Amino acid sequence: MIRALILSVLVTFGAAYVVQAQSEDAPETPEIADVEPPMTMPMMAAIVSALDPEALVSPRGMRFSIGNVPVTIIADAGANRMRILVPIASATGLSDEDLMRMMQANFDTALDARYAVAQDRLWSVYIHPLAELKRQQFVSAVAQTVTLARNYGGSYASGGVVFGGGDSGALYRELLDKSEDI
């Protein structure tokens, strides 16, 4: 059941956040996120195993796939950090224009995932304190990181939400205007 829910969120919403509406008249109740225990590697492994039963899990990380996209998660409970990594392409030959577009996307369309360069590779990454990470955030983080990698060279977005105030909206309008001339 959890696998179906997670896959539904990943497929249907991509990396968009799931927002729970609450009536103003309804009495306040504690949010699930308020009572969740701290995130641990075994908790993440259970979620990942629901997404990909063939996931490779070790005490400090895991490797799995969403569709054909390889995902690596590394974590250090002692440092209270976790990182989701999705390789995109070689960083060799990235143009100034590519780098600028990725930095623009990091501001307004990448949301919580980010483009990064390390070890001569272009990555989609998500970095967060481990213990404070909530289940819904983790599922969203995986979806955003995979979606951002898939959208490299296109919309450069990690989902359907655009933060705004950046350059991407104008770039999208410009592309739309050009396509109307065809």
PDB file of C-alpha atoms in Angstrom:
ATOM      1  CA  MET A   1       0.000   0.000   0.000  1.00  0.00           C
ATOM      2  CA  ILE A   2       2.785   2.469   0.865  1.00  0.00           C
ATOM      3  CA  ARG A   3       4.476   1.629  -2.464  1.00  0.00           C
ATOM      4  CA  ALA A   4       1.287   2.496  -4.358  1.00  0.00           C
ATOM      5  CA  LEU A   5       0.930   5.768  -2.433  1.00  0.00           C
ATOM      6  CA  ILE A   6       4.546   6.779  -3.027  1.00  0.00           C
ATOM      7  CA  LEU A   7       4.437   5.836  -6.702  1.00  0.00           C
ATOM      8  CA  SER A   8       1.175   7.734  -7.048  1.00  0.00           C
ATOM      9  CA  VAL A   9       2.782  10.862  -5.595  1.00  0.00           C
ATOM     10  CA  LEU A  10       5.854  10.453  -7.808  1.00  0.00           C
ATOM     11  CA  VAL A  11       3.926   9.795 -11.002  1.00  0.00           C
ATOM     12  CA  THR A  12       0.856  11.973 -10.556  1.00  0.00           C
ATOM     13  CA  PHE A  13       2.347  15.004  -8.913  1.00  0.00           C
ATOM     14  CA  GLY A  14       5.983  14.709  -9.895  1.00  0.00           C
ATOM     15  CA  ALA A  15       7.713  16.808  -7.304  1.00  0.00           C
ATOM     16  CA  ALA A  16       4.791  19.055  -6.447  1.00  0.00           C
ATOM     17  CA  TYR A  17       4.010  19.306  -2.780  1.00  0.00           C
ATOM     18  CA  VAL A  18       0.948  17.586  -1.420  1.00  0.00           C
ATOM     19  CA  VAL A  19      -0.948  20.080   0.656  1.00  0.00           C
ATOM     20  CA  GLN A  20      -3.562  19.003   3.167  1.00  0.00           C
ATOM     21  CA  ALA A  21      -6.421  21.480   3.379  1.00  0.00           C
ATOM     22  CA  GLN A  22      -7.983  22.049   6.768  1.00  0.00           C
ATOM     23  CA  SER A  23     -11.212  23.929   7.414  1.00  0.00           C
ATOM     24  CA  GLU A  24     -10.873  27.056   9.531  1.00  0.00           C
ATOM     25  CA  ASP A  25     -13.838  25.812  11.590  1.00  0.00           C
ATOM     26  CA  ALA A  26     -12.264  22.442  12.328  1.00  0.00           C
ATOM     27  CA  PRO A  27     -10.574  22.033  15.694  1.00  0.00           C
ATOM     28  CA  GLU A  28      -6.804  22.007  15.535  1.00  0.00           C
ATOM     29  CA  THR A  29      -5.261  18.563  15.653  1.00  0.00           C
ATOM     30  CA  PRO A  30      -1.589  17.700  15.698  1.00  0.00           C
ATOM     31  CA  GLU A  31      -0.153  17.226  12.231  1.00  0.00           C
ATOM     32  CA  ILE A  32       1.305  13.820  11.461  1.00  0.00           C
ATOM     33  CA  ALA A  33       4.636  15.553  10.861  1.00  0.00           C
ATOM     34  CA  ASP A  34       4.552  16.859  14.449  1.00  0.00           C
ATOM     35  CA  VAL A  35       4.442  13.351  15.908  1.00  0.00           C
ATOM     36  CA  GLU A  36       6.765  11.540  13.500  1.00  0.00           C
ATOM     37  CA  PRO A  37       9.904  10.124  15.060  1.00  0.00           C
ATOM     38  CA  PRO A  38      13.259  11.369  13.753  1.00  0.00           C
ATOM     39  CA  MET A  39      14.152   9.994  10.315  1.00  0.00           C
ATOM     40  CA  THR A  40      16.639   7.146  10.341  1.00  0.00           C
ATOM     41  CA  MET A  41      18.379   5.092   7.682  1.00  0.00           C
ATOM     42  CA  PRO A  42      16.102   2.087   8.369  1.00  0.00           C
ATOM     43  CA  MET A  43      13.027   4.326   7.917  1.00  0.00           C
ATOM     44  CA  MET A  44      14.388   5.677   4.619  1.00  0.00           C
ATOM     45  CA  ALA A  45      15.322   2.155   3.539  1.00  0.00           C
ATOM     46  CA  ALA A  46      11.739   0.981   4.123  1.00  0.00           C
ATOM     47  CA  ILE A  47      10.399   3.776   1.915  1.00  0.00           C
ATOM     48  CA  VAL A  48      13.039   3.166  -0.763  1.00  0.00           C
ATOM     49  CA  SER A  49      12.383  -0.592  -0.715  1.00  0.00           C
ATOM     50  CA  ALA A  50       8.703   0.142  -1.325  1.00  0.00           C
ATOM     51  CA  LEU A  51       9.710   2.223  -4.357  1.00  0.00           C
ATOM     52  CA  ASP A  52      12.225  -0.303  -5.669  1.00  0.00           C
ATOM     53  CA  PRO A  53      12.199  -3.798  -4.153  1.00  0.00           C
ATOM     54  CA  GLU A  54      15.626  -4.377  -5.754  1.00  0.00           C
ATOM     55  CA  ALA A  55      17.199  -1.422  -3.915  1.00  0.00           C
ATOM     56  CA  LEU A  56      20.683  -2.012  -2.540  1.00  0.00           C
ATOM     57  CA  VAL A  57      20.746  -0.863   1.076  1.00  0.00           C
ATOM     58  CA  SER A  58      23.792  -0.483   3.324  1.00  0.00           C
ATOM     59  CA  PRO A  59      24.187   1.127   6.775  1.00  0.00           C
ATOM     60  CA  ARG A  60      25.303   4.472   5.248  1.00  0.00           C
ATOM     61  CA  GLY A  61      23.373   4.577   2.001  1.00  0.00           C
ATOM     62  CA  MET A  62      21.303   3.005  -0.710  1.00  0.00           C
ATOM     63  CA  ARG A  63      21.088   2.720  -4.475  1.00  0.00           C
ATOM     64  CA  PHE A  64      17.871   2.253  -6.405  1.00  0.00           C
ATOM     65  CA  SER A  65      16.063   3.347  -9.545  1.00  0.00           C
ATOM     66  CA  ILE A  66      12.953   5.344 -10.285  1.00  0.00           C
ATOM     67  CA  GLY A  67      12.020   4.368 -13.808  1.00  0.00           C
ATOM     68  CA  ASN A  68      15.408   4.177 -15.483  1.00  0.00           C
ATOM     69  CA  VAL A  69      16.912   6.930 -13.328  1.00  0.00           C
ATOM     70  CA  PRO A  70      19.605   5.758 -10.881  1.00  0.00           C
ATOM     71  CA  VAL A  71      19.376   7.294  -7.409  1.00  0.00           C
ATOM     72  CA  THR A  72      21.968   7.169  -4.635  1.00  0.00           C
ATOM     73  CA  ILE A  73      21.339   8.210  -1.054  1.00  0.00           C
ATOM     74  CA  ILE A  74      24.124   8.670   1.439  1.00  0.00           C
ATOM     75  CA  ALA A  75      23.644   9.557   5.077  1.00  0.00           C
ATOM     76  CA  ASP A  76      25.613  10.101   8.224  1.00  0.00           C
ATOM     77  CA  ALA A  77      23.493   9.857  11.370  1.00  0.00           C
ATOM     78  CA  GLY A  78      26.367  11.170  13.509  1.00  0.00           C
ATOM     79  CA  ALA A  79      26.559  14.351  11.436  1.00  0.00           C
ATOM     80  CA  ASN A  80      22.753  14.394  11.027  1.00  0.00           C
ATOM     81  CA  ARG A  81      22.994  14.804   7.237  1.00  0.00           C
ATOM     82  CA  MET A  82      21.579  13.018   4.221  1.00  0.00           C
ATOM     83  CA  ARG A  83      22.023  13.548   0.514  1.00  0.00           C
ATOM     84  CA  ILE A  84      20.120  12.289  -2.533  1.00  0.00           C
ATOM     85  CA  LEU A  85      22.207  12.177  -5.715  1.00  0.00           C
ATOM     86  CA  VAL A  86      21.108  11.617  -9.312  1.00  0.00           C
ATOM     87  CA  PRO A  87      23.785  11.727 -12.022  1.00  0.00           C
ATOM     88  CA  ILE A  88      22.842  13.749 -15.101  1.00  0.00           C
ATOM     89  CA  ALA A  89      25.835  14.068 -17.438  1.00  0.00           C
ATOM     90  CA  SER A  90      29.513  14.790 -17.670  1.00  0.00           C
ATOM     91  CA  ALA A  91      30.350  18.301 -16.511  1.00  0.00           C
ATOM     92  CA  THR A  92      33.066  18.521 -19.143  1.00  0.00           C
ATOM     93  CA  GLY A  93      31.990  20.929 -21.825  1.00  0.00           C
ATOM     94  CA  LEU A  94      29.184  22.636 -19.927  1.00  0.00           C
ATOM     95  CA  SER A  95      28.835  26.047 -21.505  1.00  0.00           C
ATOM     96  CA  ASP A  96      28.534  29.323 -19.638  1.00  0.00           C
ATOM     97  CA  GLU A  97      24.939  29.414 -20.908  1.00  0.00           C
ATOM     98  CA  ASP A  98      24.232  25.948 -19.407  1.00  0.00           C
ATOM     99  CA  LEU A  99      25.742  26.956 -16.087  1.00  0.00           C
ATOM    100  CA  MET A 100      23.794  30.224 -16.013  1.00  0.00           C
ATOM    101  CA  ARG A 101      20.517  28.446 -16.797  1.00  0.00           C
ATOM    102  CA  MET A 102      21.099  25.933 -14.006  1.00  0.00           C
ATOM    103  CA  MET A 103      21.817  28.723 -11.517  1.00  0.00           C
ATOM    104  CA  GLN A 104      18.615  30.475 -12.604  1.00  0.00           C
ATOM    105  CA  ALA A 105      16.704  27.213 -12.114  1.00  0.00           C
ATOM    106  CA  ASN A 106      18.272  26.755  -8.671  1.00  0.00           C
ATOM    107  CA  PHE A 107      16.643  30.070  -7.750  1.00  0.00           C
ATOM    108  CA  ASP A 108      13.084  29.487  -8.957  1.00  0.00           C
ATOM    109  CA  THR A 109      12.249  26.139 -10.584  1.00  0.00           C
ATOM    110  CA  ALA A 110      14.491  23.605  -8.847  1.00  0.00           C
ATOM    111  CA  LEU A 111      12.646  24.115  -5.531  1.00  0.00           C
ATOM    112  CA  ASP A 112      14.347  21.893  -2.900  1.00  0.00           C
ATOM    113  CA  ALA A 113      16.547  19.889  -5.287  1.00  0.00           C
ATOM    114  CA  ARG A 114      19.551  21.605  -6.872  1.00  0.00           C
ATOM    115  CA  TYR A 115      21.916  21.283  -9.792  1.00  0.00           C
ATOM    116  CA  ALA A 116      25.495  20.719  -8.674  1.00  0.00           C
ATOM    117  CA  VAL A 117      28.875  19.820 -10.134  1.00  0.00           C
ATOM    118  CA  ALA A 118      31.271  17.405  -8.418  1.00  0.00           C
ATOM    119  CA  GLN A 119      33.826  14.868  -9.586  1.00  0.00           C
ATOM    120  CA  ASP A 120      33.543  16.122 -13.209  1.00  0.00           C
ATOM    121  CA  ARG A 121      29.845  15.220 -13.183  1.00  0.00           C
ATOM    122  CA  LEU A 122      26.604  17.210 -13.282  1.00  0.00           C
ATOM    123  CA  TRP A 123      24.196  16.077 -10.562  1.00  0.00           C
ATOM    124  CA  SER A 124      20.720  16.694  -9.287  1.00  0.00           C
ATOM    125  CA  VAL A 125      21.016  16.752  -5.486  1.00  0.00           C
ATOM    126  CA  TYR A 126      18.937  17.202  -2.358  1.00  0.00           C
ATOM    127  CA  ILE A 127      20.662  17.845   0.969  1.00  0.00           C
ATOM    128  CA  HIS A 128      18.893  17.931   4.333  1.00  0.00           C
ATOM    129  CA  PRO A 129      19.394  17.205   8.041  1.00  0.00           C
ATOM    130  CA  LEU A 130      18.578  13.513   8.481  1.00  0.00           C
ATOM    131  CA  ALA A 131      16.651  13.473  11.772  1.00  0.00           C
ATOM    132  CA  GLU A 132      14.434  16.443  10.888  1.00  0.00           C
ATOM    133  CA  LEU A 133      13.396  14.965   7.521  1.00  0.00           C
ATOM    134  CA  LYS A 134       9.735  13.916   7.450  1.00  0.00           C
ATOM    135  CA  ARG A 135       8.369  11.037   5.357  1.00  0.00           C
ATOM    136  CA  GLN A 136       6.409  13.272   3.021  1.00  0.00           C
ATOM    137  CA  GLN A 137       9.454  15.534   2.585  1.00  0.00           C
ATOM    138  CA  PHE A 138      11.596  12.508   1.769  1.00  0.00           C
ATOM    139  CA  VAL A 139       9.188  11.221  -0.890  1.00  0.00           C
ATOM    140  CA  SER A 140       8.960  14.735  -2.339  1.00  0.00           C
ATOM    141  CA  ALA A 141      12.758  15.043  -2.249  1.00  0.00           C
ATOM    142  CA  VAL A 142      13.227  11.826  -4.223  1.00  0.00           C
ATOM    143  CA  ALA A 143      10.600  12.953  -6.744  1.00  0.00           C
ATOM    144  CA  GLN A 144      12.107  16.429  -7.085  1.00  0.00           C
ATOM    145  CA  THR A 145      15.649  15.124  -7.502  1.00  0.00           C
ATOM    146  CA  VAL A 146      14.647  12.632 -10.203  1.00  0.00           C
ATOM    147  CA  THR A 147      12.403  15.165 -11.963  1.00  0.00           C
ATOM    148  CA  LEU A 148      15.118  17.835 -11.932  1.00  0.00           C
ATOM    149  CA  ALA A 149      17.550  15.408 -13.572  1.00  0.00           C
ATOM    150  CA  ARG A 150      14.969  14.437 -16.203  1.00  0.00           C
ATOM    151  CA  ASN A 151      14.226  18.094 -16.961  1.00  0.00           C
ATOM    152  CA  TYR A 152      17.830  19.133 -17.511  1.00  0.00           C
ATOM    153  CA  GLY A 153      18.041  20.806 -20.906  1.00  0.00           C
ATOM    154  CA  GLY A 154      14.277  21.404 -20.987  1.00  0.00           C
ATOM    155  CA  SER A 155      12.267  23.132 -18.292  1.00  0.00           C
ATOM    156  CA  TYR A 156      15.016  22.766 -15.640  1.00  0.00           C
ATOM    157  CA  ALA A 157      12.211  22.262 -13.114  1.00  0.00           C
ATOM    158  CA  SER A 158      11.931  19.816 -10.239  1.00  0.00           C
ATOM    159  CA  GLY A 159       8.146  19.726 -10.484  1.00  0.00           C
ATOM    160  CA  GLY A 160       5.058  21.669 -11.366  1.00  0.00           C
ATOM    161  CA  VAL A 161       5.665  24.531  -8.946  1.00  0.00           C
ATOM    162  CA  VAL A 162       7.702  27.637  -9.794  1.00  0.00           C
ATOM    163  CA  PHE A 163       8.832  29.821  -6.913  1.00  0.00           C
ATOM    164  CA  GLY A 164       8.695  33.007  -8.980  1.00  0.00           C
ATOM    165  CA  GLY A 165      10.665  36.183  -8.814  1.00  0.00           C
ATOM    166  CA  GLY A 166      13.449  34.666 -10.900  1.00  0.00           C
ATOM    167  CA  ASP A 167      14.283  34.517 -14.585  1.00  0.00           C
ATOM    168  CA  SER A 168      12.571  31.255 -15.566  1.00  0.00           C
ATOM    169  CA  GLY A 169       9.102  32.735 -16.058  1.00  0.00           C
ATOM    170  CA  ALA A 170      10.393  35.226 -18.622  1.00  0.00           C
ATOM    171  CA  LEU A 171      12.405  32.496 -20.340  1.00  0.00           C
ATOM    172  CA  TYR A 172       9.312  30.266 -20.544  1.00  0.00           C
ATOM    173  CA  ARG A 173       7.232  33.144 -21.960  1.00  0.00           C
ATOM    174  CA  GLU A 174       9.919  33.834 -24.561  1.00  0.00           C
ATOM    175  CA  LEU A 175       9.930  30.158 -25.634  1.00  0.00           C
ATOM    176  CA  LEU A 176       6.129  30.152 -25.785  1.00  0.00           C
ATOM    177  CA  ASP A 177       6.102  33.294 -27.919  1.00  0.00           C
ATOM    178  CA  LYS A 178       8.640  31.749 -30.306  1.00  0.00           C
ATOM    179  CA  SER A 179       6.572  28.559 -30.594  1.00  0.00           C
ATOM    180  CA  GLU A 180       3.459  30.562 -31.536  1.00  0.00           C
ATOM    181  CA  ASP A 181       5.367  31.976 -34.536  1.00  0.00           C
ATOM    182  CA  ILE A 182       5.896  28.481 -35.944  1.00  0.00           C
TER     183      ILE A 182
END
